[in-house]
Amino acid sequence: MDKLIECIPNFSEGRNQETIDGLVETAKGVQGVTLLDHSSDTNHNRSVFTLVGDEDGIQEVAFQLVKYASEHIDMTKHEGGHPRMGATDVVPFVPIKNITADECVEISKKVAKRVNDELDIPIFLYEDSASTPARRNLAKVRKGQFEGMPEKLLQDEWAPDYGERKIHPTAGVTAIGARMPLVAFNVNLDTDDVTIAKKIAKIVRGSSGGFKYCKGIGLMLEDRNIAQVSMNMVNYEGTPLYRTFETIKFEAKRYGVNIIGSEVIGLTPAKALVDVAEYYLQVEDFDYNKQVLENHLI
Amino acid sequence: MDKLIECIPNFSEGRNQETIDGLVETAKGVQGVTLLDHSSDTNHNRSVFTLVGDEDGIQEVAFQLVKYASEHIDMTKHEGGHPRMGATDVVPFVPIKNITADECVEISKKVAKRVNDELDIPIFLYEDSASTPARRNLAKVRKGQFEGMPEKLLQDEWAPDYGERKIHPTAGVTAIGARMPLVAFNVNLDTDDVTIAKKIAKIVRGSSGGFKYCKGIGLMLEDRNIAQVSMNMVNYEGTPLYRTFETIKFEAKRYGVNIIGSEVIGLTPAKALVDVAEYYLQVEDFDYNKQVLENHLI
């Protein structure tokens, strides 16, 4: 079975249809790759592409898209609501099938090197590819944005991982890295007291002592008048969905509150949910790759 | 997205390697089809092929395999432990993706007609394709086996669905039909009393008043000295796995017995387990086809 990798590059252009069309054409022109989705936001002036492909194809399409963006997007003229530092702002690689997180790190480094060698754009490696803990977090890497990057690159701790300490004049700086697939998972509570959802979010999220691979906040669903624990599961193998679900359930009980439902937003790998079924059905010795029919079809 | 259909033809040859190789070559020679697996049993003198393909490919490969079998397997000389009535004994079509059970019934009928038109083999439609309730069950259709078929076809109620009331002299009779994917699902109990497993199997299986799409028996796992409810879930949408699991759990409690684990044997469609996760996580409005990443890759 082929290795399958997902790539979700973010470009700093969400308004100029000609440039967006050019990116789509570029994506479709690479063999071994499928463009699953692309969406553009005019307020953010930003486009997000979702691609999947084999090991060679995904590297080639990532490079070609960064190249096209560097030739058609001028960051000195860019305005938009979303933080950004480059024509191609960020390029994550995500392991989907028959490939490890470590192999995706290697892929991200190969693409980073090629982008810098051939296009002279400085690169920060982030997330699982980060060279220091401080660079794991994209928000920290991007802080200062395009306008602040010339100065930031001169700071001791912010030499790029590839390239010299100066931005590409129009394409800025790009972050490239590997990360696990993200599952957006929300749990709804039968209470209109948002403080309960906030307290529980604090318990389950890694940053405040909860599960390492869970990010979470408490918020109100105003239209339904209920509180919600809204989570990003950034590694569903490290922190499975059922574990946060059961924890929210027993923590909510302290307040006499029950779970009334949950939401999985957008795309999820099947395995994130099959793992949940295995837990609840107490399945012994299940081999996901061999026993799930669809894995023999991809 | 393409429609995907599985086909699992059974051939009455499990010893002659040349014929088996010929069937494999035939399967591999059809476009739009993948041979996932094939296994031969010398005691049964029978081979089972697992193929998956698009709408055109799966019909073509089914026909070509039946044709090859009719030219290379002589039922007048066949011996083996498994009941059988034809060179190609049975050809089930199973909906996998973007296709309904009804569409698979149509496919089975097209293949049945072509096999009879071109090869002169009489066909019984069975399972979801059956023309009468008595023909749904393959065991009833096949009763009498190859040797008894000439006489059986002359009985009032056993005219073939396609073809005349006489067998193909060497290829016999073939059953063709559509059915849902089958999931082999066993639940293990912390008791060495097999009568408890037998009582619970009777409760959950459709034939004795339980869930329509569940077949089940109680048996001992001698090596572990525990009792097991062993089930075939013949339509995991009609009777989801979690429903039998929870029923076994609350029925076992009456005897002070608990579930200690379960087993999913062999291949399962991902959806059979994702449905389980949806139930336990109480997921609202999940769209399996759109939200499961892999569905965009197949």
Tab-separated table of N, CA and C in Angstrom, chain B residues 100-228:
chain	number	residue	atom	x	y	z
B	100	THR	N	-26.241	1.753	-3.136
B	100	THR	CA	-27.253	1.213	-2.237
B	100	THR	C	-27.365	-0.298	-2.403
B	101	ALA	N	-28.029	-0.912	-1.429
B	101	ALA	CA	-28.319	-2.345	-1.524
B	101	ALA	C	-29.153	-2.621	-2.774
B	102	ASP	N	-30.120	-1.732	-3.070
B	102	ASP	CA	-30.973	-1.932	-4.246
B	102	ASP	C	-30.167	-1.920	-5.546
B	103	GLU	N	-29.200	-1.034	-5.615
B	103	GLU	CA	-28.372	-0.996	-6.828
B	103	GLU	C	-27.576	-2.289	-6.979
B	104	CYS	N	-27.151	-2.853	-5.845
B	104	CYS	CA	-26.438	-4.136	-5.923
B	104	CYS	C	-27.365	-5.265	-6.356
B	105	VAL	N	-28.628	-5.176	-5.991
B	105	VAL	CA	-29.597	-6.153	-6.486
B	105	VAL	C	-29.670	-6.064	-8.012
B	106	GLU	N	-29.721	-4.843	-8.525
B	106	GLU	CA	-29.778	-4.669	-9.987
B	106	GLU	C	-28.539	-5.262	-10.659
B	107	ILE	N	-27.382	-4.997	-10.060
B	107	ILE	CA	-26.135	-5.546	-10.605
B	107	ILE	C	-26.186	-7.071	-10.626
B	108	SER	N	-26.664	-7.659	-9.532
B	108	SER	CA	-26.703	-9.131	-9.460
B	108	SER	C	-27.612	-9.700	-10.547
B	109	LYS	N	-28.700	-8.994	-10.818
B	109	LYS	CA	-29.630	-9.485	-11.844
B	109	LYS	C	-29.037	-9.372	-13.245
B	110	LYS	N	-28.305	-8.287	-13.486
B	110	LYS	CA	-27.661	-8.139	-14.797
B	110	LYS	C	-26.654	-9.246	-15.034
B	111	VAL	N	-25.846	-9.522	-14.000
B	111	VAL	CA	-24.831	-10.574	-14.147
B	111	VAL	C	-25.514	-11.936	-14.312
B	112	ALA	N	-26.571	-12.168	-13.538
B	112	ALA	CA	-27.297	-13.436	-13.621
B	112	ALA	C	-27.829	-13.648	-15.043
B	113	LYS	N	-28.403	-12.595	-15.609
B	113	LYS	CA	-28.963	-12.707	-16.964
B	113	LYS	C	-27.873	-13.016	-17.988
B	114	ARG	N	-26.754	-12.304	-17.865
B	114	ARG	CA	-25.670	-12.502	-18.836
B	114	ARG	C	-25.078	-13.909	-18.720
B	115	VAL	N	-24.896	-14.369	-17.494
B	115	VAL	CA	-24.349	-15.714	-17.290
B	115	VAL	C	-25.263	-16.743	-17.941
B	116	ASN	N	-26.547	-16.585	-17.732
B	116	ASN	CA	-27.472	-17.557	-18.337
B	116	ASN	C	-27.528	-17.422	-19.857
B	117	ASP	N	-27.592	-16.170	-20.350
B	117	ASP	CA	-27.661	-15.954	-21.799
B	117	ASP	C	-26.447	-16.539	-22.511
B	118	GLU	N	-25.264	-16.267	-21.991
B	118	GLU	CA	-24.046	-16.607	-22.730
B	118	GLU	C	-23.467	-17.960	-22.359
B	119	LEU	N	-23.725	-18.427	-21.123
B	119	LEU	CA	-23.079	-19.678	-20.684
B	119	LEU	C	-24.084	-20.807	-20.458
B	120	ASP	N	-25.355	-20.457	-20.501
B	120	ASP	CA	-26.410	-21.471	-20.354
B	120	ASP	C	-26.373	-22.172	-18.979
B	121	ILE	N	-26.005	-21.437	-17.972
B	121	ILE	CA	-26.048	-21.956	-16.601
B	121	ILE	C	-27.309	-21.412	-15.929
B	122	PRO	N	-28.163	-22.285	-15.350
B	122	PRO	CA	-29.351	-21.767	-14.659
B	122	PRO	C	-28.959	-21.058	-13.358
B	123	ILE	N	-29.692	-19.993	-13.036
B	123	ILE	CA	-29.339	-19.135	-11.898
B	123	ILE	C	-30.503	-19.020	-10.922
B	124	PHE	N	-30.178	-19.183	-9.629
B	124	PHE	CA	-31.105	-18.762	-8.578
B	124	PHE	C	-30.634	-17.419	-8.010
B	125	LEU	N	-31.550	-16.460	-7.913
B	125	LEU	CA	-31.254	-15.220	-7.179
B	125	LEU	C	-31.488	-15.492	-5.698
B	126	TYR	N	-30.567	-15.026	-4.843
B	126	TYR	CA	-30.715	-15.310	-3.405
B	126	TYR	C	-30.501	-14.032	-2.585
B	127	GLU	N	-30.587	-14.158	-1.268
B	127	GLU	CA	-30.470	-13.022	-0.330
B	127	GLU	C	-31.353	-11.848	-0.788
B	128	ASP	N	-30.809	-10.632	-0.791
B	128	ASP	CA	-31.631	-9.456	-1.102
B	128	ASP	C	-32.192	-9.482	-2.526
B	129	SER	N	-31.630	-10.322	-3.392
B	129	SER	CA	-32.111	-10.396	-4.779
B	129	SER	C	-33.190	-11.453	-4.963
B	130	ALA	N	-33.484	-12.222	-3.925
B	130	ALA	CA	-34.379	-13.374	-4.048
B	130	ALA	C	-35.763	-12.986	-4.574
B	131	SER	N	-36.330	-13.843	-5.416
B	131	SER	CA	-37.650	-13.579	-5.987
B	131	SER	C	-38.759	-14.077	-5.068
B	132	THR	N	-38.436	-14.959	-4.128
B	132	THR	CA	-39.400	-15.409	-3.118
B	132	THR	C	-38.668	-15.513	-1.777
B	133	PRO	N	-39.401	-15.375	-0.663
B	133	PRO	CA	-38.742	-15.471	0.649
B	133	PRO	C	-37.967	-16.776	0.819
B	134	ALA	N	-38.465	-17.873	0.255
B	134	ALA	CA	-37.806	-19.166	0.421
B	134	ALA	C	-36.429	-19.194	-0.233
B	135	ARG	N	-36.201	-18.288	-1.169
B	135	ARG	CA	-34.924	-18.293	-1.891
B	135	ARG	C	-33.885	-17.361	-1.269
B	136	ARG	N	-34.260	-16.622	-0.238
B	136	ARG	CA	-33.281	-15.733	0.402
B	136	ARG	C	-32.113	-16.530	0.965
B	137	ASN	N	-32.416	-17.650	1.599
B	137	ASN	CA	-31.432	-18.432	2.336
B	137	ASN	C	-30.670	-19.380	1.401
B	138	LEU	N	-29.372	-19.143	1.293
B	138	LEU	CA	-28.561	-19.941	0.369
B	138	LEU	C	-28.637	-21.440	0.683
B	139	ALA	N	-28.639	-21.774	1.969
B	139	ALA	CA	-28.656	-23.198	2.346
B	139	ALA	C	-29.890	-23.894	1.769
B	140	LYS	N	-31.023	-23.189	1.788
B	140	LYS	CA	-32.247	-23.786	1.242
B	140	LYS	C	-32.176	-23.905	-0.278
B	141	VAL	N	-31.615	-22.882	-0.922
B	141	VAL	CA	-31.478	-22.910	-2.381
B	141	VAL	C	-30.578	-24.069	-2.798
B	142	ARG	N	-29.500	-24.262	-2.048
B	142	ARG	CA	-28.471	-25.238	-2.428
B	142	ARG	C	-28.803	-26.661	-1.996
B	143	LYS	N	-29.836	-26.801	-1.166
B	143	LYS	CA	-30.176	-28.119	-0.621
B	143	LYS	C	-30.386	-29.132	-1.757
B	144	GLY	N	-29.784	-30.312	-1.603
B	144	GLY	CA	-29.803	-31.313	-2.668
B	144	GLY	C	-28.479	-31.326	-3.401
B	145	GLN	N	-27.804	-30.220	-3.384
B	145	GLN	CA	-26.478	-30.051	-3.996
B	145	GLN	C	-26.453	-30.397	-5.497
B	146	PHE	N	-25.273	-30.417	-6.061
B	146	PHE	CA	-25.130	-30.627	-7.508
B	146	PHE	C	-25.872	-31.880	-7.963
B	147	GLU	N	-25.696	-32.964	-7.183
B	147	GLU	CA	-26.259	-34.248	-7.592
B	147	GLU	C	-27.786	-34.240	-7.576
B	148	GLY	N	-28.380	-33.434	-6.684
B	148	GLY	CA	-29.833	-33.417	-6.580
B	148	GLY	C	-30.508	-32.354	-7.435
B	149	MET	N	-29.716	-31.473	-8.062
B	149	MET	CA	-30.279	-30.329	-8.779
B	149	MET	C	-31.148	-30.707	-9.984
B	150	PRO	N	-30.740	-31.706	-10.791
B	150	PRO	CA	-31.595	-32.017	-11.959
B	150	PRO	C	-33.039	-32.262	-11.540
B	151	GLU	N	-33.217	-33.018	-10.442
B	151	GLU	CA	-34.561	-33.317	-9.965
B	151	GLU	C	-35.215	-32.085	-9.316
B	152	LYS	N	-34.427	-31.347	-8.513
B	152	LYS	CA	-34.971	-30.184	-7.798
B	152	LYS	C	-35.532	-29.138	-8.765
B	153	LEU	N	-34.798	-28.917	-9.884
B	153	LEU	CA	-35.236	-27.885	-10.830
B	153	LEU	C	-36.595	-28.207	-11.441
B	154	LEU	N	-37.000	-29.469	-11.383
B	154	LEU	CA	-38.293	-29.858	-11.961
B	154	LEU	C	-39.453	-29.658	-10.987
B	155	GLN	N	-39.123	-29.414	-9.710
B	155	GLN	CA	-40.195	-29.192	-8.723
B	155	GLN	C	-40.861	-27.843	-8.978
B	156	ASP	N	-42.167	-27.793	-8.723
B	156	ASP	CA	-42.949	-26.589	-9.013
B	156	ASP	C	-42.275	-25.315	-8.519
B	157	GLU	N	-41.850	-25.328	-7.240
B	157	GLU	CA	-41.371	-24.088	-6.631
B	157	GLU	C	-39.901	-23.796	-6.902
B	158	TRP	N	-39.216	-24.647	-7.683
B	158	TRP	CA	-37.774	-24.450	-7.882
B	158	TRP	C	-37.364	-24.248	-9.339
B	159	ALA	N	-38.246	-23.585	-10.105
B	159	ALA	CA	-37.802	-23.131	-11.430
B	159	ALA	C	-36.718	-22.078	-11.230
B	160	PRO	N	-35.625	-22.132	-11.989
B	160	PRO	CA	-34.580	-21.108	-11.821
B	160	PRO	C	-35.115	-19.719	-12.156
B	161	ASP	N	-34.475	-18.683	-11.599
B	161	ASP	CA	-34.854	-17.303	-11.920
B	161	ASP	C	-34.442	-16.945	-13.342
B	162	TYR	N	-33.326	-17.527	-13.800
B	162	TYR	CA	-32.892	-17.377	-15.184
B	162	TYR	C	-32.564	-18.770	-15.711
B	163	GLY	N	-33.056	-19.081	-16.901
B	163	GLY	CA	-32.705	-20.352	-17.526
B	163	GLY	C	-33.791	-21.395	-17.405
B	164	GLU	N	-33.546	-22.495	-18.070
B	164	GLU	CA	-34.531	-23.571	-18.103
B	164	GLU	C	-34.343	-24.519	-16.934
B	165	ARG	N	-35.252	-25.477	-16.836
B	165	ARG	CA	-35.254	-26.402	-15.704
B	165	ARG	C	-34.285	-27.558	-15.903
B	166	LYS	N	-33.081	-27.239	-16.323
B	166	LYS	CA	-32.064	-28.287	-16.402
B	166	LYS	C	-30.676	-27.696	-16.130
B	167	ILE	N	-29.856	-28.475	-15.449
B	167	ILE	CA	-28.545	-27.971	-15.050
B	167	ILE	C	-27.613	-27.870	-16.247
B	168	HIS	N	-26.573	-27.053	-16.119
B	168	HIS	CA	-25.452	-27.089	-17.063
B	168	HIS	C	-24.733	-28.412	-16.773
B	169	PRO	N	-24.437	-29.212	-17.801
B	169	PRO	CA	-23.961	-30.577	-17.539
B	169	PRO	C	-22.732	-30.662	-16.638
B	170	THR	N	-21.786	-29.704	-16.770
B	170	THR	CA	-20.584	-29.780	-15.928
B	170	THR	C	-20.494	-28.639	-14.908
B	171	ALA	N	-21.178	-27.528	-15.165
B	171	ALA	CA	-21.069	-26.367	-14.271
B	171	ALA	C	-22.243	-26.269	-13.298
B	172	GLY	N	-23.269	-27.112	-13.452
B	172	GLY	CA	-24.359	-27.161	-12.496
B	172	GLY	C	-25.228	-25.918	-12.466
B	173	VAL	N	-25.400	-25.377	-11.279
B	173	VAL	CA	-26.307	-24.251	-11.032
B	173	VAL	C	-25.539	-23.239	-10.193
B	174	THR	N	-25.814	-21.951	-10.387
B	174	THR	CA	-25.133	-20.914	-9.603
B	174	THR	C	-26.159	-20.009	-8.910
B	175	ALA	N	-25.836	-19.643	-7.663
B	175	ALA	CA	-26.656	-18.649	-6.951
B	175	ALA	C	-25.967	-17.299	-7.031
B	176	ILE	N	-26.741	-16.276	-7.376
B	176	ILE	CA	-26.198	-14.914	-7.479
B	176	ILE	C	-27.132	-13.984	-6.716
B	177	GLY	N	-26.560	-13.047	-5.974
B	177	GLY	CA	-27.428	-12.136	-5.238
B	177	GLY	C	-26.664	-11.016	-4.581
B	178	ALA	N	-27.412	-10.110	-3.977
B	178	ALA	CA	-26.818	-8.986	-3.249
B	178	ALA	C	-27.075	-9.180	-1.766
B	179	ARG	N	-26.091	-8.791	-0.970
B	179	ARG	CA	-26.290	-8.795	0.477
B	179	ARG	C	-25.450	-7.691	1.097
B	180	MET	N	-25.774	-7.335	2.327
B	180	MET	CA	-24.979	-6.338	3.045
B	180	MET	C	-23.676	-6.997	3.499
B	181	PRO	N	-22.647	-6.174	3.795
B	181	PRO	CA	-21.415	-6.759	4.328
B	181	PRO	C	-21.702	-7.433	5.667
B	182	LEU	N	-20.988	-8.492	5.920
B	182	LEU	CA	-21.185	-9.263	7.145
B	182	LEU	C	-20.044	-8.935	8.106
B	183	VAL	N	-20.378	-8.678	9.355
B	183	VAL	CA	-19.344	-8.450	10.374
B	183	VAL	C	-19.419	-9.588	11.389
B	184	ALA	N	-18.316	-10.304	11.544
B	184	ALA	CA	-18.252	-11.397	12.528
B	184	ALA	C	-17.846	-10.788	13.863
B	185	PHE	N	-18.785	-10.834	14.820
B	185	PHE	CA	-18.622	-10.090	16.088
B	185	PHE	C	-18.930	-11.032	17.247
B	186	ASN	N	-17.941	-11.269	18.102
B	186	ASN	CA	-18.092	-12.182	19.234
B	186	ASN	C	-17.934	-11.421	20.541
B	187	VAL	N	-18.738	-11.797	21.526
B	187	VAL	CA	-18.658	-11.146	22.839
B	187	VAL	C	-18.333	-12.205	23.885
B	188	ASN	N	-17.258	-11.959	24.646
B	188	ASN	CA	-16.766	-12.918	25.633
B	188	ASN	C	-17.291	-12.607	27.035
B	189	LEU	N	-17.694	-13.653	27.744
B	189	LEU	CA	-18.301	-13.499	29.067
B	189	LEU	C	-17.383	-14.085	30.142
B	190	ASP	N	-17.466	-13.516	31.357
B	190	ASP	CA	-16.608	-14.033	32.438
B	190	ASP	C	-17.306	-15.191	33.165
B	191	THR	N	-17.670	-16.207	32.375
B	191	THR	CA	-18.279	-17.407	32.946
B	191	THR	C	-17.808	-18.627	32.154
B	192	ASP	N	-17.756	-19.766	32.824
B	192	ASP	CA	-17.454	-21.011	32.104
B	192	ASP	C	-18.742	-21.809	31.854
B	193	ASP	N	-19.884	-21.141	32.035
B	193	ASP	CA	-21.171	-21.810	31.841
B	193	ASP	C	-21.706	-21.474	30.448
B	194	VAL	N	-21.540	-22.411	29.531
B	194	VAL	CA	-21.924	-22.139	28.140
B	194	VAL	C	-23.429	-21.967	27.987
B	195	THR	N	-24.196	-22.492	28.934
B	195	THR	CA	-25.656	-22.361	28.800
B	195	THR	C	-26.073	-20.890	28.874
B	196	ILE	N	-25.307	-20.077	29.608
B	196	ILE	CA	-25.626	-18.639	29.682
B	196	ILE	C	-25.397	-17.994	28.316
B	197	ALA	N	-24.286	-18.328	27.676
B	197	ALA	CA	-24.017	-17.787	26.333
B	197	ALA	C	-25.081	-18.239	25.343
B	198	LYS	N	-25.523	-19.477	25.469
B	198	LYS	CA	-26.558	-20.008	24.566
B	198	LYS	C	-27.887	-19.273	24.775
B	199	LYS	N	-28.233	-19.036	26.055
B	199	LYS	CA	-29.485	-18.316	26.347
B	199	LYS	C	-29.437	-16.900	25.774
B	200	ILE	N	-28.294	-16.231	25.940
B	200	ILE	CA	-28.173	-14.846	25.469
B	200	ILE	C	-28.170	-14.810	23.937
B	201	ALA	N	-27.493	-15.771	23.303
B	201	ALA	CA	-27.491	-15.831	21.835
B	201	ALA	C	-28.920	-15.939	21.302
B	202	LYS	N	-29.726	-16.728	21.998
B	202	LYS	CA	-31.122	-16.907	21.584
B	202	LYS	C	-31.892	-15.583	21.695
B	203	ILE	N	-31.527	-14.796	22.699
B	203	ILE	CA	-32.200	-13.506	22.904
B	203	ILE	C	-31.836	-12.498	21.816
B	204	VAL	N	-30.563	-12.460	21.414
B	204	VAL	CA	-30.149	-11.414	20.459
B	204	VAL	C	-30.365	-11.785	18.993
B	205	ARG	N	-30.403	-13.075	18.670
B	205	ARG	CA	-30.497	-13.435	17.247
B	205	ARG	C	-31.928	-13.292	16.723
B	206	GLY	N	-32.016	-12.884	15.469
B	206	GLY	CA	-33.319	-12.620	14.876
B	206	GLY	C	-34.211	-13.840	14.776
B	207	SER	N	-33.634	-14.982	14.493
B	207	SER	CA	-34.445	-16.166	14.209
B	207	SER	C	-35.271	-16.616	15.413
B	208	SER	N	-34.842	-16.242	16.612
B	208	SER	CA	-35.611	-16.645	17.793
B	208	SER	C	-36.228	-15.439	18.495
B	209	GLY	N	-36.413	-14.344	17.753
B	209	GLY	CA	-37.142	-13.215	18.314
B	209	GLY	C	-36.296	-12.002	18.655
B	210	GLY	N	-34.988	-12.078	18.405
B	210	GLY	CA	-34.109	-10.953	18.736
B	210	GLY	C	-33.993	-9.967	17.581
B	211	PHE	N	-32.781	-9.462	17.369
B	211	PHE	CA	-32.571	-8.442	16.359
B	211	PHE	C	-32.517	-9.064	14.963
B	212	LYS	N	-33.267	-8.443	14.055
B	212	LYS	CA	-33.486	-9.034	12.738
B	212	LYS	C	-32.199	-9.423	12.019
B	213	TYR	N	-31.187	-8.552	12.080
B	213	TYR	CA	-29.994	-8.788	11.255
B	213	TYR	C	-28.842	-9.396	12.042
B	214	CYS	N	-29.163	-10.101	13.109
B	214	CYS	CA	-28.143	-10.762	13.919
B	214	CYS	C	-28.381	-12.269	13.914
B	215	LYS	N	-27.305	-13.009	13.578
B	215	LYS	CA	-27.322	-14.461	13.749
B	215	LYS	C	-26.374	-14.767	14.893
B	216	GLY	N	-26.688	-15.745	15.725
B	216	GLY	CA	-25.783	-15.955	16.857
B	216	GLY	C	-25.943	-17.315	17.501
B	217	ILE	N	-24.846	-17.795	18.068
B	217	ILE	CA	-24.857	-19.026	18.866
B	217	ILE	C	-24.000	-18.801	20.121
B	218	GLY	N	-24.227	-19.641	21.119
B	218	GLY	CA	-23.369	-19.630	22.302
B	218	GLY	C	-22.397	-20.786	22.229
B	219	LEU	N	-21.142	-20.541	22.580
B	219	LEU	CA	-20.150	-21.619	22.529
B	219	LEU	C	-19.078	-21.390	23.592
B	220	MET	N	-18.260	-22.419	23.819
B	220	MET	CA	-17.157	-22.320	24.776
B	220	MET	C	-15.867	-22.002	24.046
B	221	LEU	N	-15.056	-21.090	24.585
B	221	LEU	CA	-13.670	-20.958	24.142
B	221	LEU	C	-12.863	-21.865	25.067
B	222	GLU	N	-12.604	-23.080	24.603
B	222	GLU	CA	-12.037	-24.090	25.496
B	222	GLU	C	-10.680	-23.652	26.048
B	223	ASP	N	-9.853	-23.020	25.192
B	223	ASP	CA	-8.504	-22.669	25.646
B	223	ASP	C	-8.524	-21.601	26.744
B	224	ARG	N	-9.569	-20.777	26.781
B	224	ARG	CA	-9.653	-19.734	27.814
B	224	ARG	C	-10.671	-20.096	28.897
B	225	ASN	N	-11.394	-21.189	28.664
B	225	ASN	CA	-12.424	-21.638	29.603
B	225	ASN	C	-13.473	-20.557	29.885
B	226	ILE	N	-13.879	-19.862	28.828
B	226	ILE	CA	-14.950	-18.868	28.960
B	226	ILE	C	-15.995	-19.114	27.871
B	227	ALA	N	-17.192	-18.627	28.152
B	227	ALA	CA	-18.287	-18.757	27.190
B	227	ALA	C	-18.343	-17.519	26.299
B	228	GLN	N	-18.808	-17.729	25.075
B	228	GLN	CA	-18.835	-16.640	24.102
B	228	GLN	C	-20.172	-16.620	23.361
